[in-house]
Coordinates of C-alpha atoms in Angstrom, one line a residue:
Chain A
M224 CA -8.2 -102.6 25.6
K225 CA -5.3 -102.9 23.2
D226 CA -5.8 -103.0 19.4
V227 CA -5.1 -106.5 18.0
A228 CA -3.9 -107.2 14.4
V229 CA -3.7 -110.4 12.4
I230 CA -0.3 -111.0 11.0
G231 CA -0.4 -114.6 9.6
A232 CA -2.6 -117.5 8.9
G233 CA -2.3 -121.1 7.7
M234 CA -4.6 -124.0 6.7
T235 CA -4.1 -127.6 5.7
L236 CA -5.8 -129.7 3.1
F237 CA -9.3 -130.7 4.3
R238 CA -10.1 -134.4 3.6
R239 CA -12.0 -137.3 5.2
R240 CA -9.4 -139.5 7.0
L241 CA -6.0 -138.0 6.4
K242 CA -3.0 -140.0 7.3
E243 CA -1.7 -137.3 9.6
T244 CA -2.5 -137.4 13.3
G245 CA -4.3 -134.5 14.9
K246 CA -1.0 -133.1 16.2
E247 CA 0.7 -133.5 12.8
L248 CA -2.2 -131.6 11.2
S249 CA -1.8 -128.9 13.8
F250 CA 1.9 -128.6 13.2
L251 CA 1.4 -128.2 9.4
A252 CA -1.2 -125.4 9.9
A253 CA 0.9 -123.7 12.6
K254 CA 4.0 -123.8 10.6
M255 CA 2.3 -122.1 7.6
A256 CA 1.0 -119.4 9.8
L257 CA 4.4 -118.8 11.5
E258 CA 6.0 -118.6 8.0
E259 CA 3.4 -116.2 6.7
A260 CA 4.0 -114.0 9.8
G261 CA 7.7 -114.4 9.5
I262 CA 8.2 -115.4 13.1
Q263 CA 9.2 -118.5 15.0
K264 CA 7.9 -120.5 17.9
S265 CA 10.1 -118.6 20.3
D266 CA 8.4 -115.3 19.3
L267 CA 5.0 -116.6 20.6
D268 CA 3.9 -115.5 24.0
M269 CA 0.9 -117.8 24.3
V270 CA -1.1 -120.3 22.3
V271 CA -4.9 -120.9 22.1
M272 CA -6.2 -124.2 20.8
G273 CA -9.7 -124.7 19.4
S274 CA -11.0 -128.2 19.0
A275 CA -14.6 -129.4 19.3
P276 CA -15.9 -132.5 21.0
D277 CA -13.3 -135.0 22.3
A278 CA -15.5 -137.7 20.8
F279 CA -14.3 -136.9 17.2
D280 CA -10.6 -137.5 17.7
G281 CA -11.4 -140.1 20.4
I282 CA -8.9 -138.7 22.9
H283 CA -10.4 -137.4 26.1
M284 CA -9.1 -133.9 26.9
K285 CA -7.6 -133.8 23.4
G286 CA -6.4 -130.2 24.0
E287 CA -3.4 -131.5 25.9
N288 CA -2.7 -134.2 23.3
L289 CA -2.4 -131.5 20.6
I290 CA 0.0 -129.2 22.5
D291 CA 3.3 -130.1 20.9
G292 CA 1.8 -129.8 17.3
A293 CA 0.5 -126.3 18.2
A294 CA 3.9 -124.9 19.2
A295 CA 2.6 -124.6 22.8
A296 CA 4.9 -126.9 24.7
G297 CA 6.4 -124.8 27.5
K298 CA 4.1 -121.9 27.0
P299 CA 0.9 -120.6 28.5
Y300 CA -1.9 -122.5 26.7
V301 CA -5.6 -123.1 26.8
R302 CA -8.1 -125.0 24.8
V303 CA -11.5 -123.6 24.3
F304 CA -14.5 -125.2 22.6
N305 CA -18.2 -124.7 22.1
G306 CA -18.9 -127.3 19.3
G307 CA -19.3 -125.8 15.9
G308 CA -18.9 -122.3 17.3
T309 CA -15.2 -123.1 18.1
G310 CA -13.8 -122.0 14.7
V311 CA -14.7 -118.4 15.6
F312 CA -14.6 -118.7 19.4
A313 CA -11.0 -119.8 19.5
P314 CA -9.8 -116.7 17.6
I315 CA -12.1 -114.6 20.0
A316 CA -10.2 -116.2 22.9
G317 CA -6.9 -115.5 21.2
W318 CA -8.0 -111.9 20.7
W319 CA -8.7 -111.3 24.4
H320 CA -5.2 -112.7 25.3
V321 CA -3.8 -109.7 23.4
A322 CA -6.5 -107.1 23.9
S323 CA -6.2 -107.6 27.7
G324 CA -2.5 -106.7 27.5
V325 CA -1.5 -110.1 28.9
A326 CA 0.3 -111.1 25.7
D327 CA 1.7 -109.4 22.6
I328 CA 1.9 -112.3 20.1
V329 CA -0.5 -115.2 20.3
M330 CA -1.2 -118.1 17.9
V331 CA -4.6 -119.7 17.6
V332 CA -4.6 -123.3 16.3
C333 CA -7.8 -125.1 15.4
E334 CA -7.8 -128.8 14.8
E335 CA -10.4 -131.6 14.1
K336 CA -9.8 -135.2 13.1
M337 CA -13.3 -136.5 12.6
G338 CA -12.0 -139.5 10.6
S339 CA -10.9 -141.2 13.8
C340 CA -14.5 -141.7 14.8
Y341 CA -15.5 -144.9 13.1
P342 CA -17.5 -145.7 11.0
H343 CA -18.9 -142.2 10.9
P344 CA -18.5 -139.1 13.2
Q345 CA -22.3 -138.8 13.4
T346 CA -21.9 -141.5 16.2
A347 CA -20.4 -138.9 18.4
F348 CA -23.4 -136.7 18.1
R349 CA -25.6 -139.4 19.6
H350 CA -24.4 -138.3 23.1
I351 CA -24.9 -134.6 23.0
W352 CA -28.6 -134.7 23.9
D353 CA -30.3 -134.4 27.2
P354 CA -30.4 -138.0 28.4
I355 CA -33.9 -137.9 29.8
I356 CA -35.8 -135.6 27.4
D357 CA -34.2 -136.4 24.1
R358 CA -32.1 -139.5 24.0
P359 CA -34.8 -142.2 24.5
L360 CA -35.9 -141.4 20.9
N361 CA -32.3 -141.8 19.6
P362 CA -32.3 -138.5 17.8
N363 CA -30.0 -137.6 15.0
L364 CA -28.7 -134.1 14.2
I365 CA -30.0 -134.4 10.7
W366 CA -33.5 -134.7 12.0
L367 CA -33.1 -131.4 13.8
F368 CA -31.6 -129.6 10.9
A369 CA -34.3 -131.0 8.6
M370 CA -37.0 -129.6 10.9
E371 CA -35.2 -126.2 11.1
M372 CA -34.9 -126.0 7.3
N373 CA -38.5 -127.0 6.9
R374 CA -39.6 -124.4 9.4
Y375 CA -37.6 -121.7 7.6
M376 CA -39.1 -122.7 4.2
T377 CA -42.6 -122.8 5.6
V378 CA -42.6 -119.5 7.5
Y379 CA -41.1 -117.5 4.6
N380 CA -42.5 -119.6 1.7
I381 CA -39.0 -120.4 0.4
K382 CA -38.5 -122.8 -2.5
K383 CA -36.0 -125.6 -2.1
E384 CA -34.3 -124.6 -5.3
D385 CA -33.5 -121.2 -3.7
I386 CA -31.8 -122.9 -0.9
A387 CA -29.9 -125.2 -3.2
R388 CA -28.4 -122.1 -4.9
V389 CA -26.2 -121.7 -1.8
A390 CA -24.7 -125.1 -2.2
V391 CA -24.0 -124.5 -5.9
K392 CA -22.4 -121.1 -5.2
N393 CA -20.2 -122.3 -2.4
K394 CA -19.0 -125.5 -4.1
R395 CA -18.2 -123.4 -7.2
N396 CA -16.5 -120.7 -5.0
A397 CA -14.3 -123.5 -3.5
V398 CA -12.8 -124.2 -6.9
G399 CA -10.0 -121.7 -6.3
H400 CA -9.2 -123.0 -2.8
P401 CA -6.1 -125.2 -2.4
C402 CA -7.6 -127.0 0.7
A403 CA -11.0 -127.8 -0.8
Q404 CA -12.6 -131.2 -0.4
L405 CA -15.8 -130.7 -2.4
A406 CA -15.2 -128.0 -5.0
D407 CA -17.2 -128.5 -8.2
P408 CA -17.0 -126.1 -11.1
N409 CA -20.0 -127.7 -12.9
I410 CA -22.5 -128.4 -10.1
T411 CA -26.0 -127.3 -10.8
I412 CA -29.2 -126.7 -8.8
D413 CA -30.6 -129.9 -10.3
D414 CA -27.6 -131.9 -8.9
V415 CA -28.5 -130.7 -5.4
L416 CA -32.3 -131.3 -5.9
N417 CA -31.7 -134.8 -7.3
S418 CA -29.2 -135.9 -4.6
E419 CA -30.2 -138.5 -2.0
V420 CA -32.8 -137.4 0.5
M421 CA -31.4 -137.9 4.0
A422 CA -34.3 -136.5 6.1
W423 CA -36.7 -134.4 4.1
P424 CA -36.0 -131.6 3.1
V425 CA -32.3 -132.2 3.7
Q426 CA -30.5 -133.9 0.8
R427 CA -27.0 -135.1 0.5
L428 CA -25.7 -132.0 -1.3
D429 CA -27.3 -129.6 1.1
V430 CA -24.8 -130.8 3.7
S431 CA -21.1 -130.2 4.2
P432 CA -18.9 -133.3 4.5
P433 CA -17.1 -134.4 7.7
S434 CA -13.4 -133.9 7.4
D435 CA -9.9 -133.9 9.0
G436 CA -7.9 -130.6 9.0
A437 CA -6.3 -127.8 10.9
S438 CA -5.9 -124.0 10.6
A439 CA -3.9 -121.4 12.4
L440 CA -3.9 -117.6 13.0
I441 CA -1.4 -115.3 14.5
Y442 CA -2.2 -112.1 16.4
C443 CA 0.0 -109.2 17.3
S444 CA -0.6 -106.2 19.6
K445 CA -0.6 -102.7 18.2
D446 CA 2.6 -102.0 20.1
K447 CA 4.6 -104.5 18.0
V448 CA 2.7 -104.8 14.8
H449 CA 4.9 -102.2 13.0
Q450 CA 7.7 -104.9 13.1
F451 CA 5.6 -107.1 10.7
T452 CA 3.5 -104.9 8.5
D453 CA 2.6 -101.3 7.5
D454 CA -0.9 -102.2 6.6
P455 CA -2.3 -104.3 9.4
I456 CA -5.6 -106.2 9.4
W457 CA -7.4 -105.3 12.7
V458 CA -9.8 -107.3 14.8
D459 CA -12.5 -104.6 15.1
G460 CA -15.2 -106.4 17.0
V461 CA -16.0 -109.8 18.6
G462 CA -19.3 -111.1 19.9
W463 CA -20.8 -114.4 21.2
G464 CA -24.1 -115.5 22.5
I465 CA -26.1 -118.6 23.4
D466 CA -29.8 -119.5 23.4
S467 CA -31.7 -121.9 25.7
T468 CA -30.6 -125.5 25.8
M469 CA -34.3 -126.4 25.5
W470 CA -34.1 -126.4 21.7
T471 CA -37.7 -127.4 21.4
N472 CA -38.7 -124.1 22.9
R473 CA -36.7 -122.0 20.4
D474 CA -38.2 -120.3 17.4
L475 CA -36.2 -122.5 14.9
C476 CA -36.8 -119.8 12.3
F477 CA -34.8 -116.7 13.2
P478 CA -31.4 -117.4 15.0
R479 CA -31.7 -114.7 17.7
Y480 CA -28.5 -115.9 19.3
V481 CA -26.6 -115.0 16.1
A482 CA -28.2 -111.5 16.3
T483 CA -27.1 -111.2 20.0
A484 CA -23.5 -112.0 19.1
A485 CA -23.6 -109.8 16.0
K486 CA -24.9 -106.8 17.8
M487 CA -22.1 -107.2 20.4
A488 CA -19.5 -107.4 17.7
Y489 CA -21.0 -104.5 15.6
K490 CA -21.2 -102.2 18.6
M491 CA -17.5 -102.8 19.3
A492 CA -16.7 -102.2 15.6
G493 CA -18.9 -99.1 15.3
I494 CA -21.1 -100.8 12.7
T495 CA -24.5 -99.2 12.6
N496 CA -25.8 -100.3 9.2
P497 CA -24.5 -103.9 8.7
P498 CA -25.5 -104.3 5.0
K499 CA -23.8 -101.0 4.1
D500 CA -20.9 -101.1 6.5
I501 CA -19.9 -104.7 5.8
D502 CA -18.2 -105.5 2.5
F503 CA -18.4 -109.4 2.7
A504 CA -19.1 -112.1 5.1
E505 CA -18.3 -115.7 5.9
P506 CA -21.4 -117.0 7.8
Y507 CA -21.3 -120.6 9.0
D508 CA -22.7 -122.9 6.3
P509 CA -22.6 -126.5 7.4
F510 CA -26.0 -126.7 5.5
D511 CA -27.0 -124.5 2.6
Y512 CA -30.0 -123.1 4.5
K513 CA -27.8 -122.2 7.4
E514 CA -25.9 -119.6 5.3
L515 CA -29.3 -117.9 4.7
H516 CA -30.3 -118.2 8.3
H517 CA -27.1 -116.8 9.5
M518 CA -27.1 -113.9 7.0
E519 CA -30.4 -112.9 8.6
G520 CA -29.1 -113.4 12.1
L521 CA -26.0 -111.3 11.2
L522 CA -28.5 -108.6 10.2
L523 CA -27.1 -108.4 6.7
C524 CA -30.7 -108.5 5.3
K525 CA -34.3 -108.7 6.5
K526 CA -35.9 -111.9 7.7
G527 CA -36.7 -114.2 4.8
E528 CA -34.7 -112.0 2.4
A529 CA -31.5 -114.0 2.2
P530 CA -32.8 -116.5 -0.4
I531 CA -33.9 -113.6 -2.6
L532 CA -30.5 -111.9 -2.5
T533 CA -28.9 -115.2 -3.3
R534 CA -31.2 -115.7 -6.3
E535 CA -30.4 -112.2 -7.5
G536 CA -26.7 -112.9 -7.4
V537 CA -25.9 -110.3 -4.7
T538 CA -24.0 -112.9 -2.6
Q539 CA -21.8 -114.1 -5.5
R540 CA -18.1 -113.3 -5.2
D541 CA -18.5 -110.4 -7.6
G542 CA -21.9 -109.3 -6.2
D543 CA -22.6 -106.4 -3.9
L544 CA -22.4 -108.5 -0.7
P545 CA -20.2 -111.6 -1.3
I546 CA -21.0 -114.4 1.0
C547 CA -18.7 -117.3 1.7
P548 CA -16.1 -116.3 -1.0
S549 CA -13.8 -119.1 0.4
G550 CA -16.3 -121.8 -0.7
G551 CA -17.4 -122.2 2.9
L552 CA -18.0 -125.5 4.7
L553 CA -20.1 -126.8 1.8
G554 CA -17.3 -126.5 -0.7
V555 CA -14.0 -126.6 1.3
G556 CA -15.1 -129.1 4.0
N557 CA -16.2 -129.2 7.6
P558 CA -13.6 -130.3 10.1
I559 CA -15.6 -128.5 12.8
A560 CA -13.1 -126.2 14.7
A561 CA -10.6 -126.1 11.8
T562 CA -13.2 -124.2 9.8
M563 CA -11.6 -121.1 11.3
G564 CA -9.7 -121.4 8.0
Q565 CA -12.8 -120.3 6.1
K566 CA -14.5 -118.2 8.7
V567 CA -11.6 -116.1 10.0
C568 CA -8.3 -116.8 8.1
E569 CA -10.3 -116.3 4.8
V570 CA -11.6 -112.9 6.0
Y571 CA -8.0 -111.9 6.9
W572 CA -6.6 -113.2 3.5
Q573 CA -9.4 -111.3 1.6
L574 CA -8.7 -108.1 3.4
A575 CA -4.9 -108.5 3.0
G576 CA -5.3 -109.1 -0.7
K577 CA -3.9 -112.6 -0.3
A578 CA -6.9 -114.7 -1.3
G579 CA -5.5 -115.6 -4.8
K580 CA -8.1 -116.9 -7.2
R581 CA -10.8 -116.3 -4.5
Q582 CA -10.0 -112.6 -4.2
I583 CA -13.1 -110.4 -4.0
P584 CA -12.9 -107.5 -6.5
G585 CA -13.1 -103.9 -5.3
D586 CA -10.7 -103.5 -2.3
P587 CA -12.8 -104.9 0.6
R588 CA -12.3 -103.1 3.9
V589 CA -14.6 -104.8 6.4
G590 CA -15.3 -108.5 6.6
V591 CA -17.3 -110.6 9.1
G592 CA -16.8 -114.2 10.1
Q593 CA -19.3 -116.3 12.1
A594 CA -19.7 -119.8 13.5
W595 CA -22.5 -121.7 15.1
G596 CA -22.4 -124.5 17.5
D597 CA -23.3 -126.5 20.6
I598 CA -26.9 -127.8 20.1
M599 CA -27.9 -125.2 17.4
Q600 CA -27.7 -122.4 20.0
M601 CA -24.2 -120.9 20.1
A602 CA -23.1 -118.0 17.8
T603 CA -19.6 -116.5 17.6
V604 CA -18.9 -113.5 15.5
I605 CA -15.7 -111.6 14.5
V606 CA -15.3 -108.4 12.5
L607 CA -11.9 -107.7 10.8
R608 CA -11.0 -104.4 9.1
R609 CA -8.2 -103.1 7.0
Chain B
M263 CA -34.2 -133.3 49.2
L264 CA -30.7 -134.5 48.7
E265 CA -30.4 -138.0 49.8
K266 CA -27.5 -140.4 49.2
Q267 CA -28.5 -143.4 47.0
T268 CA -26.6 -146.6 47.4
D269 CA -28.6 -148.4 44.7
P270 CA -28.0 -146.6 41.4
T271 CA -31.2 -148.1 40.0
S272 CA -33.5 -146.8 42.7
P273 CA -34.0 -143.3 41.4
M274 CA -36.1 -143.2 38.1
H275 CA -33.7 -143.2 35.3
W276 CA -32.9 -143.7 31.6
R277 CA -30.1 -146.2 31.0
G278 CA -27.8 -145.1 28.2
D279 CA -24.4 -145.9 26.8
M280 CA -21.8 -143.8 25.0
Q281 CA -20.8 -146.1 22.2
A282 CA -18.2 -144.8 19.9
D283 CA -15.5 -146.7 17.9
Y284 CA -12.2 -145.3 16.7
M285 CA -9.7 -145.9 14.0
Y286 CA -6.6 -143.9 15.1
T287 CA -4.1 -143.2 12.3
N288 CA -0.5 -143.8 13.2
G289 CA 0.4 -140.5 11.5
V290 CA 3.1 -139.7 9.0
A291 CA 6.1 -140.3 11.4
G292 CA 4.3 -143.2 13.2
D293 CA 3.6 -145.0 10.0
R294 CA 7.3 -145.2 9.2
F295 CA 8.2 -146.0 12.8
F296 CA 5.9 -149.0 12.9
R297 CA 6.6 -150.2 9.4
H298 CA 10.2 -150.4 10.5
L299 CA 9.3 -152.3 13.6
M300 CA 7.5 -154.9 11.6
E301 CA 10.8 -155.7 9.8
K302 CA 13.6 -155.1 12.2
D303 CA 14.5 -155.6 15.9
T304 CA 15.5 -151.9 16.2
F305 CA 13.7 -148.6 16.5
L306 CA 13.6 -145.5 14.4
A307 CA 14.2 -142.0 15.7
T308 CA 14.5 -138.5 14.2
K309 CA 17.1 -135.9 14.9
C310 CA 16.3 -132.2 15.1
K311 CA 18.6 -130.2 12.8
K312 CA 18.3 -127.2 15.0
C313 CA 18.8 -128.4 18.6
G314 CA 20.3 -131.8 17.9
K315 CA 17.9 -133.7 20.0
V316 CA 17.1 -137.2 18.9
L317 CA 13.4 -137.5 19.1
F318 CA 12.0 -140.9 20.1
P319 CA 9.6 -142.3 19.1
A320 CA 10.3 -140.8 15.7
R321 CA 8.3 -137.6 15.1
L322 CA 7.6 -135.3 12.1
Y323 CA 8.8 -132.2 14.0
C324 CA 10.7 -131.1 17.0
E325 CA 8.2 -129.8 19.6
D326 CA 10.8 -127.4 21.1
C327 CA 12.2 -125.8 17.9
F328 CA 9.1 -126.5 15.7
Q329 CA 11.6 -127.7 13.1
E330 CA 10.3 -130.0 10.5
I331 CA 12.1 -133.3 10.1
S332 CA 13.5 -134.1 6.7
E333 CA 14.5 -137.4 5.0
S334 CA 18.2 -137.1 6.2
D335 CA 17.1 -136.7 9.9
W336 CA 15.9 -140.3 10.3
L337 CA 18.2 -142.8 12.1
E338 CA 18.0 -146.3 13.4
V339 CA 18.7 -146.9 17.1
P340 CA 19.0 -150.1 19.1
A341 CA 15.9 -151.5 20.9
T342 CA 17.8 -151.1 24.2
G343 CA 17.7 -148.7 27.1
T344 CA 18.1 -147.9 30.7
V345 CA 15.3 -148.0 33.3
R346 CA 14.9 -144.5 34.7
V347 CA 12.2 -145.4 37.2
F348 CA 9.7 -148.2 37.7
T349 CA 6.8 -149.4 39.8
V350 CA 5.3 -152.7 40.7
A351 CA 1.6 -153.0 40.2
T352 CA -0.2 -155.5 42.3
I353 CA -3.9 -154.4 42.0
N354 CA -5.7 -154.4 38.7
A355 CA -8.0 -151.7 37.3
H356 CA -11.0 -153.4 38.9
G357 CA -9.4 -153.2 42.3
K358 CA -8.6 -157.0 42.5
K359 CA -5.2 -158.5 43.4
M360 CA -3.3 -159.5 40.3
E361 CA -2.2 -163.1 40.0
E362 CA 1.3 -162.0 39.2
P363 CA 2.6 -158.5 39.9
K364 CA 3.6 -156.4 36.9
I365 CA 6.7 -154.3 36.6
I366 CA 6.1 -151.1 34.7
A367 CA 9.1 -149.0 33.8
L368 CA 10.1 -145.8 32.1
I369 CA 12.9 -146.7 29.8
D370 CA 15.3 -144.2 28.4
I371 CA 16.1 -145.5 24.9
D372 CA 19.8 -145.7 24.0
K373 CA 21.2 -143.1 21.6
T374 CA 18.0 -141.0 21.9
D375 CA 16.6 -138.2 24.0
G376 CA 13.3 -140.1 24.4
A377 CA 11.8 -142.8 26.5
L378 CA 9.2 -145.5 26.3
L379 CA 6.8 -147.0 28.8
G380 CA 7.5 -150.7 29.0
I381 CA 6.6 -153.9 30.9
I382 CA 9.6 -155.7 32.4
K383 CA 9.6 -159.4 32.6
T384 CA 11.7 -160.9 35.4
K385 CA 11.7 -163.7 38.0
D386 CA 13.3 -161.3 40.5
L387 CA 10.3 -159.2 41.6
K388 CA 12.2 -157.7 44.5
R389 CA 14.9 -156.2 42.4
D390 CA 15.6 -152.5 42.2
F391 CA 15.4 -151.8 38.5
C392 CA 16.5 -148.2 38.5
G393 CA 19.5 -147.8 36.2
V394 CA 19.3 -151.4 34.9
K395 CA 20.0 -151.9 31.2
V396 CA 17.2 -153.6 29.3
K397 CA 16.4 -154.8 25.8
A398 CA 13.1 -155.1 24.0
V399 CA 11.8 -158.6 23.2
F400 CA 9.6 -158.6 20.0
K401 CA 6.9 -160.8 18.7
P402 CA 8.1 -163.2 15.9
K403 CA 8.3 -161.1 12.7
E404 CA 5.5 -163.0 11.0
K405 CA 3.1 -162.1 13.8
R406 CA 3.9 -158.4 14.0
E407 CA 1.1 -156.0 13.1
G408 CA 2.8 -152.6 13.3
T409 CA 1.5 -151.6 16.7
L410 CA 3.2 -151.0 20.1
K411 CA 2.0 -154.5 21.0
D412 CA 4.7 -155.9 18.7
I413 CA 7.1 -155.3 21.6
L414 CA 6.2 -158.1 24.0
Y415 CA 8.2 -156.8 26.9
F416 CA 11.6 -155.7 28.0
E417 CA 14.1 -157.8 29.9
E418 CA 17.4 -157.3 31.5
K419 CA 20.3 -157.0 29.0
I420 CA 23.0 -159.4 30.0

């Protein structure tokens, strides 16, 4: 396998219902990444697109619709998706294009235009269920997350306020992010606890907002990376794993599929003691409790310990183990696949010292990004190292 | 165990639908293209600074060069063109014979490097339209809504 480096990244503003089409959003993110890498479309060998369900944009097989905005017209191109896992799975797919030796320079573009789905993109989630076992009850994703959150709180005796701290931290972290949709420098735990109850214990401010946006990332093989930088950021490990589709039969407390993916990535990266070997992480945080869940799945702490670390300030940007320094999905926004911007581009920017106001102090060397998708069962993990 | 069913309701089943509604944005370039169409009987195109191609319908970027379009790259072109190729549809989407055949054409728009799918209205259904010059016929201005439907059809340019 060839070593793979990241040489550029880009990300658009995240907002609900932007004027731009999906391909225009893709173009804007791709152009930023090309400019950061200092290359042009003609330098790209191949392009990988990540975009989650067709039902958001409302274009069947939207991968082909997005080609021209992804600098892919006339090139080898593939779209990959596994729901919310796409934001880290697309860069994994991009990685194997280069690691396999098939290509030297590859761009990954991730796009989501949830605002097309009217009146609310939740409508699209009505059709993801098993038609015989689940759909007759007309389930809503929030129901499921509410039960998962309740189970987590019940098993480990976690207080709601300790979960709300995650939303507060991430929305405050997002203040320095130029793309952020829901940054709030003054948000408090009480604001979260007093927000509208959607399906107990899930309240409005526990949830990340739907959004439109795009992000892009450019890889280069070790053979050519000297042309672009003397201090490359390497992809050190990738992993992915999926749990049973019978979600009712899962534990709903510990995300074992995240651990499967993390172990695969850590083995590749030579990480034996995750809390010690990893300097910071961007676990997927569409809900505040999911950041905690995923920290445990990523083996960054013991089961049930993530809320304690959060309460003690360990996961703050200047803490011992910064978590979601980008502001995450809760603060920056959640255009599903495009969250590659927080989960992978951010890890690159932090390691390269390009994170601006969001920069983690202390010269971080190893960062982990993770996403979570399909019906709460898919985990995708990437490890970057300087 | 596998047995062909001719009546879809005969196996036990749950009847569902996949309801989803959409509000598709015209986009940055599309917005300007269609606002123009509401006021004028011409089209807007954009010219790539790098390769010189005139992109039609107007776009925000050139997909070949990945060059962004700037303010000075916009130009007005006539709503006329040449039929590159066409077909005559006689069966509708439900498999039924149409009352009147429909001529569907790919029209290379004049002074651009782009084309548009259009319906041709004619009394001469037997005619070979390849290479024929056509012009767009628009809705009356007060009825235009800024969509592709503002072009009623194309007809031969005499």
